[in-house]
């Protein structure tokens, strides 16, 4: 299971979303045969993240539905925030910016005092995506700036955040480069 999980993360980071999806699906299959609900919930969150990175918010929605009960029951603060982040991005990309902003704001608030800067940055990115979907560009630019300040350059989220920012604000792309 750990091998499939690791392979899914590495494949996703390198942009091979088909291999990532295949590996996390295998990990989920193995976890479903156990009673490890915490890791099963996390696996569904990773599958949702992979679907988001592959621009498939509808597949992400299916995994988020599967993760919701598991993460709410046994997940810790980072897991619950991760769920809200993925939900926010999914809402933003499926035409529900109000719900996206609510979820992203809750994730940002939940993580305000958390020591994981990368996760706080990922929440800021979700807020930026949500604000862009709502047409609130000034606030979105601020959220993208906070995200890029928090996420380390070697993070699996770094390139995604910068691509998203450049897509939302093409004139900023020269500054980001």
PDB file of C-alpha atoms in Angstrom:
ATOM      1  CA  UNK A   1       0.000   0.000   0.000  1.00  0.00           C
ATOM      2  CA  UNK A   2       2.804   2.429   0.914  1.00  0.00           C
ATOM      3  CA  UNK A   3       4.566   1.677  -2.362  1.00  0.00           C
ATOM      4  CA  UNK A   4       1.421   2.508  -4.360  1.00  0.00           C
ATOM      5  CA  UNK A   5       0.871   5.644  -2.257  1.00  0.00           C
ATOM      6  CA  UNK A   6       4.446   6.857  -2.804  1.00  0.00           C
ATOM      7  CA  UNK A   7       4.300   6.074  -6.485  1.00  0.00           C
ATOM      8  CA  UNK A   8       1.032   8.025  -6.789  1.00  0.00           C
ATOM      9  CA  UNK A   9       2.603  11.120  -5.204  1.00  0.00           C
ATOM     10  CA  UNK A  10       5.758  10.896  -7.325  1.00  0.00           C
ATOM     11  CA  UNK A  11       3.825  10.306 -10.531  1.00  0.00           C
ATOM     12  CA  UNK A  12       1.494  13.210  -9.766  1.00  0.00           C
ATOM     13  CA  UNK A  13       4.414  15.515  -9.003  1.00  0.00           C
ATOM     14  CA  UNK A  14       6.010  14.624 -12.328  1.00  0.00           C
ATOM     15  CA  UNK A  15       2.746  15.204 -14.204  1.00  0.00           C
ATOM     16  CA  UNK A  16       1.993  11.541 -14.969  1.00  0.00           C
ATOM     17  CA  UNK A  17      -1.587  11.664 -13.725  1.00  0.00           C
ATOM     18  CA  UNK A  18      -2.604   8.364 -15.330  1.00  0.00           C
ATOM     19  CA  UNK A  19       0.079   6.474 -13.394  1.00  0.00           C
ATOM     20  CA  UNK A  20      -0.767   8.451 -10.241  1.00  0.00           C
ATOM     21  CA  UNK A  21      -4.441   7.615 -10.572  1.00  0.00           C
ATOM     22  CA  UNK A  22      -3.664   3.933 -11.166  1.00  0.00           C
ATOM     23  CA  UNK A  23      -1.383   3.724  -8.125  1.00  0.00           C
ATOM     24  CA  UNK A  24      -3.729   5.495  -5.729  1.00  0.00           C
ATOM     25  CA  UNK A  25      -6.621   3.339  -6.949  1.00  0.00           C
ATOM     26  CA  UNK A  26      -4.588   0.246  -6.047  1.00  0.00           C
ATOM     27  CA  UNK A  27      -3.771   1.709  -2.633  1.00  0.00           C
ATOM     28  CA  UNK A  28      -7.460   2.436  -2.052  1.00  0.00           C
ATOM     29  CA  UNK A  29      -8.347  -1.140  -3.007  1.00  0.00           C
ATOM     30  CA  UNK A  30      -5.894  -2.511  -0.469  1.00  0.00           C
ATOM     31  CA  UNK A  31      -7.065  -0.101   2.228  1.00  0.00           C
ATOM     32  CA  UNK A  32     -10.696  -1.043   1.665  1.00  0.00           C
ATOM     33  CA  UNK A  33      -9.764  -4.604   2.624  1.00  0.00           C
ATOM     34  CA  UNK A  34      -8.527  -3.354   6.002  1.00  0.00           C
ATOM     35  CA  UNK A  35     -10.206  -1.415   8.774  1.00  0.00           C
ATOM     36  CA  UNK A  36      -7.782   1.502   8.471  1.00  0.00           C
ATOM     37  CA  UNK A  37     -10.326   4.236   7.891  1.00  0.00           C
ATOM     38  CA  UNK A  38      -7.858   7.055   8.553  1.00  0.00           C
ATOM     39  CA  UNK A  39      -5.516   6.013   5.763  1.00  0.00           C
ATOM     40  CA  UNK A  40      -8.442   5.184   3.474  1.00  0.00           C
ATOM     41  CA  UNK A  41      -9.762   8.727   3.955  1.00  0.00           C
ATOM     42  CA  UNK A  42      -6.314  10.164   3.222  1.00  0.00           C
ATOM     43  CA  UNK A  43      -6.000   7.984   0.132  1.00  0.00           C
ATOM     44  CA  UNK A  44      -9.288   9.363  -1.182  1.00  0.00           C
ATOM     45  CA  UNK A  45      -8.009  12.890  -0.475  1.00  0.00           C
ATOM     46  CA  UNK A  46      -4.842  12.176  -2.440  1.00  0.00           C
ATOM     47  CA  UNK A  47      -6.958  10.731  -5.266  1.00  0.00           C
ATOM     48  CA  UNK A  48      -9.040  13.925  -5.254  1.00  0.00           C
ATOM     49  CA  UNK A  49      -5.877  16.025  -5.339  1.00  0.00           C
ATOM     50  CA  UNK A  50      -4.551  14.019  -8.292  1.00  0.00           C
ATOM     51  CA  UNK A  51      -7.853  14.504 -10.115  1.00  0.00           C
ATOM     52  CA  UNK A  52      -7.691  18.260  -9.438  1.00  0.00           C
ATOM     53  CA  UNK A  53      -4.118  18.419 -10.762  1.00  0.00           C
ATOM     54  CA  UNK A  54      -5.344  16.512 -13.832  1.00  0.00           C
ATOM     55  CA  UNK A  55      -8.172  19.061 -14.290  1.00  0.00           C
ATOM     56  CA  UNK A  56     -10.922  16.543 -13.523  1.00  0.00           C
ATOM     57  CA  UNK A  57     -13.005  18.110 -10.733  1.00  0.00           C
ATOM     58  CA  UNK A  58     -15.842  15.629 -11.238  1.00  0.00           C
ATOM     59  CA  UNK A  59     -13.598  12.656 -10.432  1.00  0.00           C
ATOM     60  CA  UNK A  60     -12.306  14.648  -7.463  1.00  0.00           C
ATOM     61  CA  UNK A  61     -15.881  15.082  -6.239  1.00  0.00           C
ATOM     62  CA  UNK A  62     -16.402  11.304  -6.119  1.00  0.00           C
ATOM     63  CA  UNK A  63     -13.286  10.828  -3.990  1.00  0.00           C
ATOM     64  CA  UNK A  64     -14.222  13.741  -1.742  1.00  0.00           C
ATOM     65  CA  UNK A  65     -17.613  12.157  -1.058  1.00  0.00           C
ATOM     66  CA  UNK A  66     -15.841   8.939  -0.092  1.00  0.00           C
ATOM     67  CA  UNK A  67     -13.358  10.820   2.115  1.00  0.00           C
ATOM     68  CA  UNK A  68     -15.865  13.052   3.926  1.00  0.00           C
ATOM     69  CA  UNK A  69     -17.216  10.611   6.477  1.00  0.00           C
ATOM     70  CA  UNK A  70     -13.851   8.972   7.033  1.00  0.00           C
ATOM     71  CA  UNK A  71     -11.932  12.195   7.574  1.00  0.00           C
ATOM     72  CA  UNK A  72     -14.655  13.799   9.700  1.00  0.00           C
ATOM     73  CA  UNK A  73     -14.706  10.746  11.974  1.00  0.00           C
ATOM     74  CA  UNK A  74     -10.991  10.073  12.453  1.00  0.00           C
ATOM     75  CA  UNK A  75      -9.027  12.802  10.685  1.00  0.00           C
ATOM     76  CA  UNK A  76      -6.818  15.279  12.468  1.00  0.00           C
ATOM     77  CA  UNK A  77      -6.728  19.034  11.794  1.00  0.00           C
ATOM     78  CA  UNK A  78      -4.499  18.816   8.687  1.00  0.00           C
ATOM     79  CA  UNK A  79      -6.727  16.090   7.200  1.00  0.00           C
ATOM     80  CA  UNK A  80      -9.907  18.089   7.814  1.00  0.00           C
ATOM     81  CA  UNK A  81      -8.277  21.200   6.327  1.00  0.00           C
ATOM     82  CA  UNK A  82      -7.032  19.186   3.325  1.00  0.00           C
ATOM     83  CA  UNK A  83     -10.618  18.020   2.735  1.00  0.00           C
ATOM     84  CA  UNK A  84     -11.841  21.627   2.791  1.00  0.00           C
ATOM     85  CA  UNK A  85      -9.051  22.704   0.421  1.00  0.00           C
ATOM     86  CA  UNK A  86      -9.894  20.021  -2.130  1.00  0.00           C
ATOM     87  CA  UNK A  87     -13.616  20.793  -1.794  1.00  0.00           C
ATOM     88  CA  UNK A  88     -12.901  24.500  -2.356  1.00  0.00           C
ATOM     89  CA  UNK A  89     -10.949  23.880  -5.534  1.00  0.00           C
ATOM     90  CA  UNK A  90     -13.598  21.466  -6.790  1.00  0.00           C
ATOM     91  CA  UNK A  91     -16.381  23.978  -6.123  1.00  0.00           C
ATOM     92  CA  UNK A  92     -14.359  26.721  -7.838  1.00  0.00           C
ATOM     93  CA  UNK A  93     -13.869  24.601 -10.933  1.00  0.00           C
ATOM     94  CA  UNK A  94     -17.455  23.359 -11.126  1.00  0.00           C
ATOM     95  CA  UNK A  95     -19.129  26.754 -10.979  1.00  0.00           C
ATOM     96  CA  UNK A  96     -19.914  27.248  -7.286  1.00  0.00           C
ATOM     97  CA  UNK A  97     -17.564  30.066  -6.220  1.00  0.00           C
ATOM     98  CA  UNK A  98     -19.572  30.948  -3.096  1.00  0.00           C
ATOM     99  CA  UNK A  99     -19.148  27.478  -1.632  1.00  0.00           C
ATOM    100  CA  UNK A 100     -15.530  27.459  -2.804  1.00  0.00           C
ATOM    101  CA  UNK A 101     -14.765  30.672  -0.910  1.00  0.00           C
ATOM    102  CA  UNK A 102     -16.516  29.354   2.214  1.00  0.00           C
ATOM    103  CA  UNK A 103     -14.519  26.091   2.185  1.00  0.00           C
ATOM    104  CA  UNK A 104     -11.194  27.799   1.427  1.00  0.00           C
ATOM    105  CA  UNK A 105     -11.738  30.448   4.092  1.00  0.00           C
ATOM    106  CA  UNK A 106     -12.528  27.755   6.659  1.00  0.00           C
ATOM    107  CA  UNK A 107      -9.337  25.899   5.706  1.00  0.00           C
ATOM    108  CA  UNK A 108      -7.253  29.083   5.977  1.00  0.00           C
ATOM    109  CA  UNK A 109      -8.798  29.821   9.385  1.00  0.00           C
ATOM    110  CA  UNK A 110      -8.285  26.244  10.610  1.00  0.00           C
ATOM    111  CA  UNK A 111      -4.607  26.380   9.671  1.00  0.00           C
ATOM    112  CA  UNK A 112      -3.887  29.923  10.879  1.00  0.00           C
ATOM    113  CA  UNK A 113      -1.762  28.699  13.783  1.00  0.00           C
ATOM    114  CA  UNK A 114      -0.660  25.390  12.277  1.00  0.00           C
ATOM    115  CA  UNK A 115       3.078  24.936  11.786  1.00  0.00           C
ATOM    116  CA  UNK A 116       2.882  23.366   8.295  1.00  0.00           C
ATOM    117  CA  UNK A 117       3.596  26.343   6.009  1.00  0.00           C
ATOM    118  CA  UNK A 118       3.169  24.204   2.890  1.00  0.00           C
ATOM    119  CA  UNK A 119      -0.382  23.227   3.857  1.00  0.00           C
ATOM    120  CA  UNK A 120      -1.194  26.825   4.833  1.00  0.00           C
ATOM    121  CA  UNK A 121       0.078  27.885   1.407  1.00  0.00           C
ATOM    122  CA  UNK A 122      -2.030  25.240  -0.294  1.00  0.00           C
ATOM    123  CA  UNK A 123      -5.073  26.632   1.536  1.00  0.00           C
ATOM    124  CA  UNK A 124      -4.183  30.142   0.330  1.00  0.00           C
ATOM    125  CA  UNK A 125      -3.940  28.794  -3.218  1.00  0.00           C
ATOM    126  CA  UNK A 126      -7.410  27.276  -2.866  1.00  0.00           C
ATOM    127  CA  UNK A 127      -8.659  30.643  -1.674  1.00  0.00           C
ATOM    128  CA  UNK A 128      -7.033  32.323  -4.684  1.00  0.00           C
ATOM    129  CA  UNK A 129      -8.665  29.824  -7.057  1.00  0.00           C
ATOM    130  CA  UNK A 130     -12.010  30.398  -5.341  1.00  0.00           C
ATOM    131  CA  UNK A 131     -11.746  34.175  -5.507  1.00  0.00           C
ATOM    132  CA  UNK A 132     -10.816  34.056  -9.201  1.00  0.00           C
ATOM    133  CA  UNK A 133     -13.889  31.898  -9.847  1.00  0.00           C
ATOM    134  CA  UNK A 134     -15.944  34.612  -8.118  1.00  0.00           C
ATOM    135  CA  UNK A 135     -14.264  37.391 -10.123  1.00  0.00           C
ATOM    136  CA  UNK A 136     -12.628  38.969  -7.080  1.00  0.00           C
ATOM    137  CA  UNK A 137      -9.231  39.624  -8.617  1.00  0.00           C
ATOM    138  CA  UNK A 138      -7.559  41.927  -6.072  1.00  0.00           C
ATOM    139  CA  UNK A 139      -8.181  39.531  -3.178  1.00  0.00           C
ATOM    140  CA  UNK A 140      -7.221  36.565  -5.384  1.00  0.00           C
ATOM    141  CA  UNK A 141      -3.873  38.142  -6.242  1.00  0.00           C
ATOM    142  CA  UNK A 142      -3.200  38.601  -2.509  1.00  0.00           C
ATOM    143  CA  UNK A 143      -4.071  34.964  -1.808  1.00  0.00           C
ATOM    144  CA  UNK A 144      -1.774  33.752  -4.609  1.00  0.00           C
ATOM    145  CA  UNK A 145       1.018  35.944  -3.226  1.00  0.00           C
ATOM    146  CA  UNK A 146       0.573  34.494   0.276  1.00  0.00           C
ATOM    147  CA  UNK A 147       0.496  30.988  -1.209  1.00  0.00           C
ATOM    148  CA  UNK A 148       3.751  31.462  -3.088  1.00  0.00           C
ATOM    149  CA  UNK A 149       5.375  32.977   0.017  1.00  0.00           C
ATOM    150  CA  UNK A 150       4.389  29.969   2.150  1.00  0.00           C
ATOM    151  CA  UNK A 151       4.989  27.078  -0.248  1.00  0.00           C
ATOM    152  CA  UNK A 152       8.647  26.055  -0.548  1.00  0.00           C
ATOM    153  CA  UNK A 153      10.028  26.006  -4.110  1.00  0.00           C
ATOM    154  CA  UNK A 154      10.659  22.244  -3.911  1.00  0.00           C
ATOM    155  CA  UNK A 155       7.087  21.478  -2.819  1.00  0.00           C
ATOM    156  CA  UNK A 156       4.849  19.332  -4.991  1.00  0.00           C
ATOM    157  CA  UNK A 157       2.428  22.286  -4.935  1.00  0.00           C
ATOM    158  CA  UNK A 158       4.859  25.006  -6.061  1.00  0.00           C
ATOM    159  CA  UNK A 159       4.564  24.585  -9.834  1.00  0.00           C
ATOM    160  CA  UNK A 160       0.793  24.110  -9.656  1.00  0.00           C
ATOM    161  CA  UNK A 161       0.336  27.316  -7.668  1.00  0.00           C
ATOM    162  CA  UNK A 162       2.521  29.346 -10.030  1.00  0.00           C
ATOM    163  CA  UNK A 163       0.794  27.941 -13.143  1.00  0.00           C
ATOM    164  CA  UNK A 164      -2.581  28.734 -11.626  1.00  0.00           C
ATOM    165  CA  UNK A 165      -1.481  32.262 -10.746  1.00  0.00           C
ATOM    166  CA  UNK A 166      -0.082  32.823 -14.241  1.00  0.00           C
ATOM    167  CA  UNK A 167      -3.298  31.512 -15.813  1.00  0.00           C
ATOM    168  CA  UNK A 168      -5.378  33.859 -13.654  1.00  0.00           C
ATOM    169  CA  UNK A 169      -3.100  36.866 -14.117  1.00  0.00           C
ATOM    170  CA  UNK A 170      -1.132  36.540 -17.364  1.00  0.00           C
ATOM    171  CA  UNK A 171       0.530  39.934 -16.854  1.00  0.00           C
ATOM    172  CA  UNK A 172       1.948  38.713 -13.521  1.00  0.00           C
ATOM    173  CA  UNK A 173       3.615  35.742 -15.262  1.00  0.00           C
ATOM    174  CA  UNK A 174       6.618  37.837 -16.303  1.00  0.00           C
ATOM    175  CA  UNK A 175       7.139  38.928 -12.699  1.00  0.00           C
ATOM    176  CA  UNK A 176       6.855  35.349 -11.442  1.00  0.00           C
ATOM    177  CA  UNK A 177       9.453  34.024 -13.903  1.00  0.00           C
TER     178      UNK A 177
END
